[in-house]
Short mmCIF file of C-alpha atoms in Angstrom, two decimals:
data_model
loop_
_atom_site.label_atom_id
_atom_site.label_comp_id
_atom_site.label_asym_id
_atom_site.label_seq_id
_atom_site.Cartn_x
_atom_site.Cartn_y
_atom_site.Cartn_z
CA MET A 1 -6.60 -9.39 14.80
CA GLY A 2 -4.65 -7.41 17.16
CA TYR A 3 -7.15 -7.72 19.97
CA SER A 4 -5.92 -6.63 23.42
CA GLY A 5 -7.95 -8.90 25.36
CA ARG A 6 -10.39 -6.55 26.79
CA ILE A 7 -13.96 -5.90 26.05
CA GLY A 8 -16.00 -5.15 29.21
CA ASN A 9 -18.99 -6.52 31.12
CA GLY A 10 -21.79 -4.04 30.01
CA HIS A 11 -21.07 -1.76 33.06
CA ASP A 12 -17.37 -0.74 32.14
CA ASP A 13 -16.09 -2.53 35.03
CA ASP A 14 -13.42 -4.93 33.89
CA THR A 15 -12.68 -6.12 37.27
CA ALA A 16 -16.04 -7.78 37.54
CA MET A 17 -15.82 -9.84 34.62
CA ASP A 18 -16.23 -13.38 35.24
CA ALA A 19 -13.69 -16.16 34.82
CA LEU A 20 -14.75 -17.45 31.59
CA ILE A 21 -14.86 -13.98 30.01
CA ALA A 22 -11.39 -13.15 31.44
CA ALA A 23 -9.95 -16.45 30.13
CA ALA A 24 -11.47 -16.21 26.67
CA GLY A 25 -10.00 -12.57 26.58
CA ARG A 26 -6.66 -13.85 27.54
CA ALA A 27 -6.80 -16.67 24.88
CA LEU A 28 -7.79 -14.19 22.16
CA ALA A 29 -4.75 -11.73 23.19
CA LYS A 30 -2.44 -14.80 22.75
CA GLY A 31 -3.90 -15.80 19.33
CA ASP A 32 -5.85 -18.59 20.30
CA PRO A 33 -9.42 -18.12 18.95
CA LEU A 34 -10.45 -22.00 19.38
CA ASP A 35 -9.73 -21.71 23.31
CA ALA A 36 -11.70 -18.68 23.49
CA LEU A 37 -14.58 -20.20 21.89
CA ASN A 38 -14.60 -23.24 23.60
CA ARG A 39 -15.20 -21.17 26.96
CA ILE A 40 -17.85 -18.97 25.69
CA ALA A 41 -19.75 -20.85 22.90
CA LEU A 42 -22.96 -21.12 24.84
CA ARG A 43 -23.31 -17.66 26.32
CA GLU A 44 -25.33 -14.88 24.54
CA ASP A 45 -24.40 -11.79 26.72
CA ALA A 46 -22.80 -8.83 25.25
CA SER A 47 -19.10 -9.58 26.54
CA ALA A 48 -19.63 -13.03 25.01
CA LEU A 49 -20.93 -11.85 21.89
CA ALA A 50 -18.02 -9.44 21.40
CA LEU A 51 -15.31 -11.97 22.12
CA ARG A 52 -16.86 -14.46 19.86
CA GLY A 53 -16.90 -12.04 16.96
CA ILE A 54 -13.19 -11.45 17.50
CA ALA A 55 -12.45 -15.08 17.87
CA LEU A 56 -14.45 -15.67 14.47
CA ALA A 57 -12.32 -12.78 12.92
CA GLN A 58 -9.20 -14.49 13.97
CA LEU A 59 -10.39 -17.68 12.21
CA GLY A 60 -11.20 -15.82 8.90
CA ASP A 61 -15.01 -15.76 9.01
CA LEU A 62 -15.08 -12.06 8.66
CA ALA A 63 -18.76 -11.50 7.92
CA LEU A 64 -19.97 -13.53 10.67
CA ALA A 65 -17.55 -11.84 12.89
CA ARG A 66 -18.84 -8.39 11.97
CA GLU A 67 -22.57 -9.43 12.89
CA ARG A 68 -21.47 -10.82 16.16
CA LEU A 69 -19.89 -7.62 17.21
CA ARG A 70 -22.70 -5.68 16.03
CA ASP A 71 -24.85 -7.75 18.30
CA ALA A 72 -22.64 -7.05 21.08
CA THR A 73 -22.72 -3.33 20.37
CA ARG A 74 -26.54 -3.38 20.56
CA ALA A 75 -26.52 -5.89 23.68
CA PHE A 76 -24.14 -3.50 25.47
CA GLY A 77 -26.48 -0.56 25.37
CA SER A 78 -25.78 3.07 25.51
CA ARG A 79 -24.42 3.39 28.91
CA ALA A 80 -21.27 0.99 28.29
CA VAL A 81 -19.57 3.35 26.32
CA VAL A 82 -16.03 1.94 26.66
CA ALA A 83 -17.30 -1.57 25.73
CA ARG A 84 -19.02 -0.23 22.63
CA ALA A 85 -15.85 1.73 21.77
CA ARG A 86 -13.99 -1.59 21.83
CA CYS A 87 -16.36 -3.25 19.68
CA VAL A 88 -15.95 -0.28 17.05
CA VAL A 89 -12.32 -0.94 17.23
CA ALA A 90 -12.54 -4.62 16.69
CA GLU A 91 -14.84 -3.96 13.71
CA ALA A 92 -12.75 -1.41 12.17
CA GLU A 93 -10.08 -3.98 12.10
CA ILE A 94 -12.08 -6.60 10.41
CA ALA A 95 -13.01 -3.94 7.85
CA LEU A 96 -9.28 -3.17 7.31
CA VAL A 97 -8.32 -6.93 6.95
CA SER A 98 -11.52 -7.39 4.48
CA ARG A 99 -10.36 -4.17 2.59
CA ASP A 100 -13.45 -2.27 3.28
CA LEU A 101 -11.63 1.21 3.00
CA GLY A 102 -15.11 2.96 2.96
CA TRP A 103 -15.57 1.92 6.42
CA SER A 104 -16.53 4.92 8.76
CA ALA A 105 -13.06 6.39 9.88
CA PRO A 106 -14.63 8.92 12.05
CA ALA A 107 -16.25 6.23 13.91
CA LEU A 108 -12.97 4.76 14.75
CA GLY A 109 -11.52 8.35 15.78
CA ASP A 110 -14.33 8.60 18.00
CA ALA A 111 -13.85 5.30 19.50
CA ARG A 112 -10.16 6.06 20.19
CA THR A 113 -11.13 9.26 21.77
CA THR A 114 -13.74 7.57 24.12
CA LEU A 115 -11.02 5.00 24.99
CA GLU A 116 -8.37 7.55 25.85
CA ALA A 117 -10.79 9.56 27.98
CA HIS A 118 -11.68 6.46 30.10
CA GLY A 119 -7.98 5.48 30.58
CA ASP A 120 -7.99 2.36 28.36
CA LEU A 121 -4.75 3.39 26.67
CA VAL A 122 -3.89 -0.12 25.11
CA ASN A 123 -7.09 -0.47 23.07
CA ALA A 124 -6.80 3.41 22.08
CA SER A 125 -3.00 2.68 21.01
CA HIS A 126 -4.56 -0.28 18.68
CA ALA A 127 -7.23 2.05 17.33
CA ARG A 128 -4.28 4.53 16.40
CA HIS A 129 -2.36 1.56 14.57
CA LEU A 130 -5.57 0.88 12.63
CA GLU A 131 -6.01 4.41 11.66
CA ALA A 132 -2.17 4.53 10.77
CA ARG A 133 -2.55 1.19 8.72
CA HIS A 134 -5.65 2.85 6.86
CA LEU A 135 -3.47 5.80 5.77
CA LEU A 136 -0.79 3.88 4.91
CA LEU A 137 -2.63 1.69 2.44
CA ARG A 138 -3.87 4.84 0.81
CA GLY A 139 -0.07 6.15 0.49
CA ARG A 140 -0.64 9.09 3.08
CA LEU A 141 2.74 8.58 4.66
CA ASP A 142 2.96 11.86 6.56
CA ALA A 143 -0.25 11.37 8.06
CA ALA A 144 0.54 7.76 9.38
CA ASP A 145 3.90 9.15 10.68
CA GLN A 146 1.72 11.52 12.74
CA MET A 147 -0.50 8.97 13.95
CA LEU A 148 2.09 6.68 15.11
CA ALA A 149 4.13 9.60 16.67
CA ALA A 150 1.35 9.87 19.39
CA ILE A 151 1.98 6.26 20.49
CA ASP A 152 4.70 5.21 23.28
CA PRO A 153 5.51 1.59 22.22
CA ALA A 154 7.10 0.68 25.56
CA ALA A 155 3.77 1.14 27.17
CA LEU A 156 2.28 -1.59 24.97
CA PRO A 157 2.08 -5.24 25.23
CA PRO A 158 4.27 -7.29 23.36
CA ALA A 159 1.69 -8.27 20.55
CA LEU A 160 0.71 -4.56 20.10
CA ARG A 161 4.37 -3.50 20.27
CA ALA A 162 5.18 -6.15 17.34
CA ALA A 163 2.15 -4.55 15.32
CA HIS A 164 3.44 -1.02 15.96
CA GLU A 165 6.90 -1.83 14.57
CA LEU A 166 5.28 -3.43 11.71
CA VAL A 167 3.44 -0.25 10.63
CA LEU A 168 6.68 1.78 11.27
CA ALA A 169 8.23 -0.81 8.98
CA GLY A 170 5.46 -0.09 6.47
CA VAL A 171 6.06 3.44 6.22
CA ALA A 172 9.83 3.20 6.16
CA THR A 173 9.67 0.62 3.26
CA ARG A 174 7.41 3.04 1.20
CA ARG A 175 9.92 5.88 2.14
CA LEU A 176 12.80 3.66 0.89
CA LYS A 177 14.56 3.92 4.32
CA THR A 178 15.87 0.34 4.42
CA GLY A 179 17.90 0.78 7.55
CA ARG A 180 14.96 1.78 9.32
CA VAL A 181 13.03 -0.99 8.02
CA HIS A 182 15.40 -3.64 9.28
CA ALA A 183 15.72 -2.03 12.61
CA ALA A 184 11.85 -1.74 13.14
CA LEU A 185 11.50 -5.58 11.82
CA ALA A 186 14.04 -6.57 14.31
CA ARG A 187 12.26 -4.80 17.15
CA ALA A 188 9.02 -6.46 15.72
CA GLU A 189 10.51 -10.02 15.83
CA GLN A 190 11.57 -9.64 19.27
CA ALA A 191 8.08 -8.51 20.50
CA ALA A 192 6.45 -11.22 18.77
CA ARG A 193 8.71 -13.77 20.17
CA ALA A 194 7.78 -12.54 23.60
CA ALA A 195 3.94 -12.59 22.61
CA GLY A 196 4.29 -16.15 21.33
CA ILE A 197 1.76 -15.50 18.44
CA PRO A 198 2.96 -17.36 15.26
CA ALA A 199 0.85 -15.38 13.05
CA LEU A 200 2.57 -12.20 14.02
CA LEU A 201 5.94 -13.89 13.15
CA ALA A 202 4.76 -14.95 9.68
CA GLU A 203 3.73 -11.43 9.26
CA ILE A 204 7.29 -10.14 10.05
CA GLU A 205 8.77 -12.92 8.09
CA ALA A 206 6.68 -11.70 5.06
CA ALA A 207 7.72 -8.24 5.52
CA THR A 208 11.21 -9.01 5.68
CA ARG A 209 11.01 -11.05 2.39
CA VAL A 210 10.01 -7.76 0.68
CA LEU A 211 13.66 -6.47 1.42
CA HIS A 212 15.19 -9.49 -0.59
CA THR A 213 13.23 -9.49 -3.64
CA PRO A 214 13.43 -7.58 -6.77
CA ALA A 215 11.70 -4.14 -6.67
CA ALA A 216 12.63 -2.60 -10.01
CA ARG A 217 14.88 -2.77 -12.86
CA GLN A 218 17.75 -0.67 -13.60
CA MET A 219 18.21 0.23 -17.52
CA THR A 220 21.39 1.95 -18.54
CA ARG A 221 23.24 2.17 -21.90
CA GLY A 222 20.91 -0.67 -23.23
CA ASN A 223 21.91 -3.12 -20.27
CA GLU A 224 19.37 -4.17 -17.54
CA ARG A 225 19.61 -5.59 -14.13
CA PRO A 226 17.14 -6.08 -11.08
CA LEU A 227 17.08 -3.82 -8.16
CA LEU A 228 16.49 -4.66 -4.57
CA LEU A 229 14.82 -1.79 -2.54
CA ALA A 230 18.05 -0.90 -0.98
CA ASP A 231 19.65 -0.65 -4.60
CA VAL A 232 16.72 1.64 -5.54
CA GLU A 233 17.31 3.74 -2.28
CA ALA A 234 21.03 4.21 -3.28
CA LEU A 235 20.02 4.91 -6.78
CA LEU A 236 17.86 7.85 -6.04
CA ALA A 237 20.52 9.09 -3.53
CA SER A 238 23.06 9.00 -6.17
CA GLN A 239 24.12 11.68 -8.81
CA ALA A 240 22.49 10.02 -11.68
CA PHE A 241 19.62 11.48 -13.89
CA VAL A 242 16.78 9.09 -13.30
CA VAL A 243 13.73 8.60 -15.21
CA ASP A 244 11.47 6.79 -12.77
CA ALA A 245 8.89 4.47 -14.59
CA CYS A 246 7.47 3.31 -11.49
CA ARG A 247 6.18 6.92 -10.35
CA HIS A 248 6.21 8.57 -13.73
CA VAL A 249 8.88 11.26 -12.57
CA VAL A 250 12.15 12.60 -13.81
CA ARG A 251 14.69 13.56 -11.04
CA HIS A 252 18.22 14.41 -10.37
CA THR A 253 19.38 14.76 -6.86
CA ASP A 254 16.66 17.05 -5.10
CA THR A 255 14.91 18.19 -8.27
CA LEU A 256 11.93 16.39 -9.43
CA VAL A 257 9.66 16.92 -12.45
CA SER A 258 6.37 14.86 -12.16
CA LEU A 259 4.91 13.79 -15.38
CA THR A 260 2.17 11.61 -14.07
CA ARG A 261 -0.44 13.52 -16.07
CA ARG A 262 1.54 13.92 -19.23
CA PRO A 263 1.79 10.12 -20.31
CA VAL A 264 3.10 11.06 -23.71
CA LEU A 265 5.87 13.31 -22.64
CA PHE A 266 6.80 10.54 -20.05
CA ALA A 267 6.72 8.19 -22.73
CA LEU A 268 9.35 10.32 -24.68
CA VAL A 269 11.62 10.79 -21.96
CA ARG A 270 11.85 7.07 -21.16
CA ILE A 271 12.41 6.10 -24.76
CA LEU A 272 15.22 8.79 -24.77
CA GLY A 273 16.69 7.67 -21.40
CA GLU A 274 16.67 4.08 -22.26
CA ALA A 275 18.69 4.78 -25.57
CA TRP A 276 21.01 7.43 -23.85
CA PRO A 277 23.72 8.52 -24.83
CA VAL A 278 22.50 7.65 -28.50
CA ASP A 279 19.84 9.38 -30.22
CA VAL A 280 16.56 8.01 -31.16
CA PRO A 281 15.18 8.28 -34.73
CA ARG A 282 11.93 10.20 -35.07
CA GLU A 283 10.09 7.22 -36.44
CA THR A 284 10.87 5.02 -33.34
CA LEU A 285 9.73 7.81 -30.98
CA ILE A 286 6.37 8.39 -32.89
CA LYS A 287 5.55 4.70 -33.03
CA ARG A 288 6.23 3.91 -29.46
CA ALA A 289 4.91 7.26 -27.77
CA PHE A 290 2.09 7.59 -30.02
CA ARG A 291 1.29 3.68 -30.14
CA THR A 292 0.69 3.74 -33.86
CA ARG A 293 2.50 1.52 -36.60
CA TYR A 294 2.15 4.08 -39.35
CA VAL A 295 3.95 7.38 -39.43
CA ASP A 296 2.80 10.50 -41.73
CA GLU A 297 3.40 14.25 -41.68
CA THR A 298 0.62 14.59 -39.01
CA HIS A 299 2.53 12.49 -36.45
CA ARG A 300 5.93 14.30 -37.07
CA ALA A 301 4.22 17.64 -36.60
CA ARG A 302 2.77 16.36 -33.32
CA LEU A 303 6.12 14.93 -32.39
CA ARG A 304 7.58 18.42 -32.94
CA VAL A 305 4.98 19.95 -30.62
CA GLU A 306 5.46 17.22 -27.87
CA ILE A 307 9.20 17.49 -27.88
CA GLY A 308 8.61 21.24 -27.38
CA ARG A 309 6.55 20.66 -24.38
CA LEU A 310 9.03 18.00 -23.07
CA ARG A 311 11.91 20.51 -23.36
CA THR A 312 9.77 23.25 -21.41
CA VAL A 313 8.90 20.77 -18.30
CA LEU A 314 12.71 19.35 -18.23
CA ARG A 315 14.40 22.83 -18.87
CA SER A 316 15.85 22.94 -15.04
CA LEU A 317 17.14 19.13 -15.57
CA ALA A 318 18.16 18.59 -18.84
CA SER A 319 17.93 19.57 -22.80
CA VAL A 320 16.39 17.55 -25.70
CA ASN A 321 18.71 18.10 -28.75
CA ALA A 322 17.64 17.54 -32.46
CA THR A 323 20.07 15.19 -34.50
CA ARG A 324 20.00 14.57 -38.02
CA ARG A 325 17.76 11.32 -37.55
CA GLY A 326 16.04 12.00 -34.30
CA PHE A 327 16.50 13.50 -31.00
CA SER A 328 18.66 13.08 -27.76
CA LEU A 329 18.64 13.48 -24.26
CA VAL A 330 21.40 15.68 -22.62
CA PRO A 331 21.34 16.22 -18.76
CA ASP A 332 22.61 19.28 -17.47
CA ASP A 333 24.76 18.12 -14.82
CA ALA A 334 24.63 14.56 -14.45
CA HIS A 335 27.12 12.08 -16.32
CA GLU A 336 24.71 9.23 -16.07
CA VAL A 337 20.99 8.44 -17.21
CA VAL A 338 19.07 5.58 -15.73
CA VAL A 339 15.56 4.38 -16.30
CA LEU A 340 14.13 2.88 -13.05
CA ALA A 341 11.42 0.45 -14.58
CA PRO A 342 8.98 -1.70 -12.54
CA PRO A 343 9.96 -5.41 -12.24
CA ASP A 344 7.05 -6.15 -14.89
CA ASP A 345 5.72 -3.54 -17.14
CA THR A 346 2.36 -5.12 -16.97
CA PRO A 347 -0.53 -2.74 -17.76
CA HIS A 348 -2.83 -1.71 -14.96
CA ALA A 349 0.40 -2.65 -12.52
CA ASP A 350 -0.84 -0.32 -9.97
CA VAL A 351 -4.00 -2.33 -9.31
CA LEU A 352 -1.78 -5.50 -9.27
CA ALA A 353 0.42 -3.87 -6.39
CA LEU A 354 -2.58 -3.66 -4.19
CA LEU A 355 -3.88 -7.03 -4.98
CA ALA A 356 -0.43 -8.36 -4.23
CA ASP A 357 -1.09 -8.37 -0.55
CA GLY A 358 -3.11 -11.61 -1.00
CA GLU A 359 -6.29 -9.94 0.39
CA ALA A 360 -9.46 -9.77 -1.35
CA TRP A 361 -10.44 -6.42 -2.55
CA SER A 362 -13.74 -4.97 -3.89
CA SER A 363 -13.55 -2.72 -6.95
CA SER A 364 -14.63 0.32 -4.98
CA ALA A 365 -11.90 -0.24 -2.32
CA LEU A 366 -9.25 -0.28 -5.16
CA ALA A 367 -10.81 2.95 -6.48
CA PHE A 368 -10.70 4.70 -3.11
CA ALA A 369 -7.20 3.43 -2.58
CA LEU A 370 -5.90 4.58 -5.86
CA GLY A 371 -7.92 7.84 -6.11
CA VAL A 372 -9.55 6.85 -9.42
CA SER A 373 -13.27 6.12 -10.16
CA GLN A 374 -14.69 2.81 -9.57
CA ARG A 375 -15.33 2.59 -13.36
CA THR A 376 -11.84 3.03 -14.06
CA ALA A 377 -10.82 0.35 -11.35
CA GLN A 378 -13.34 -2.09 -12.68
CA ARG A 379 -11.99 -1.65 -16.38
CA SER A 380 -8.52 -2.48 -15.09
CA LEU A 381 -9.78 -5.69 -13.30
CA ASP A 382 -11.83 -6.79 -16.33
CA ALA A 383 -8.54 -6.50 -18.40
CA LEU A 384 -6.57 -8.26 -15.79
CA ALA A 385 -9.10 -11.08 -15.57
CA THR A 386 -8.91 -11.80 -19.32
CA THR A 387 -5.10 -12.57 -18.86
CA GLY A 388 -5.96 -14.73 -15.75
CA LYS A 389 -4.02 -12.19 -13.55
CA VAL A 390 -6.83 -11.60 -11.23
CA GLN A 391 -9.78 -13.75 -10.05
CA ALA A 392 -13.31 -12.77 -8.93
CA TYR A 393 -15.40 -14.21 -5.99
CA GLY A 394 -18.85 -13.63 -5.32
CA ARG A 395 -21.59 -11.55 -6.98
CA GLY A 396 -22.87 -8.07 -7.03
CA ARG A 397 -21.72 -5.83 -3.89
CA ALA A 398 -20.28 -8.85 -2.26
CA ARG A 399 -17.76 -9.56 -5.20
CA ARG A 400 -14.08 -9.30 -4.31
CA TRP A 401 -10.97 -9.57 -6.43
CA MET A 402 -7.74 -11.23 -5.86
CA ALA A 403 -4.55 -11.70 -7.68
CA GLY A 404 -4.44 -15.21 -9.47
CA THR A 405 -0.69 -15.71 -8.50
CA ILE A 406 1.65 -13.94 -6.11
CA PRO A 407 4.30 -12.35 -8.34
CA GLY A 408 8.02 -13.16 -7.73
CA PHE A 409 8.90 -9.60 -6.96
CA THR A 410 7.89 -6.79 -4.79
CA THR A 411 5.32 -4.23 -6.03
CA THR A 412 6.19 -1.70 -3.12
CA LEU A 413 7.51 1.04 -5.90
CA LEU A 414 3.85 0.85 -7.67
CA LEU A 415 1.72 1.46 -4.26
CA PRO A 416 -0.25 4.34 -4.22
CA GLY A 417 1.77 7.42 -2.41
CA PRO A 418 5.08 9.69 -3.27
CA LEU A 419 8.32 8.29 -3.59
CA PRO A 420 10.90 9.97 -1.50
CA SER A 421 12.94 12.66 -3.21
CA GLY A 422 16.09 10.91 -2.57
#
């Protein structure tokens, strides 16, 4: 929790807060929830309820934390608009941590507007960070950038400055701008050390590990090697013809052809790319692209149709030539064809990518983040559960899903959102 240490006393007069409330707020701002609870455990006034909710959230009891914050919101009353807005921001952070992505985004925006109007720019900035993190989780990188651009990090206390740099690093990671990631994480570490909060330092360390773990595989001329995010960035900026199996697109320099809604066409171009510069027999293309063990004339006729469609969509980048035994891929300008494959070609990899953050997700939140129906997300979870890759906790609406094990590679390239054009 990135709480700034201020809630209010019910009359929006922070200077009148008593010593215990002020001390508890400072303890929370330093990441010491037990000290805060010791100071306010016996109190039931609105400020104490709010601080207790934040302390419980820092300790991981998110459900009870939300209850206390809602109790505090009611206790503050309608006149304490700033204190109520701060409670909304705290509840929004709990919703984000618990992956309740359906939580009311307009309520957070209204709270931020209230805080800005009353001069509480620190908590207003914290609200903006939460909005940016929510957008980042859904892959809306441009909107997250715009949200962050309105924040002056120099005016923030160290803890929020570290949080700001972490969100910047997250956006840069997803855009494959690894130089910016290193710079943002260095600034985040400096701010976190100034804040003296171990949890922040641990989060920065985890973000740094992403840069040093395999993110993809490069498949060229029958050879395969793992790639770090920096290697992927360099590959996409190169002159190679790239068949991107992480995003189901084909690209060369600044030209990109998306095949996300044409899975058969992408399967064909990937098979041809893996074999390049050699051609691929028709039987191999049929069996792998159409997922069948038997080949007859109907499959051959279908292959001719799909190859024709592939030629049409790739006409700005490459040709697909017929050979005596099959077909071959011939790029127009590139001298190298590379298949950029996920580190693990596991089915339902997009679901695993979201679960790899170690948080507990509901099927509805996964569906919301991926932009699919809840039934589609549930089918993916059921399939992954049968192989032990995910685990379910709770029942009914309280059911949550987590990854069975954390993979030994980063799933950044499999997360929702556009991959940079290079």
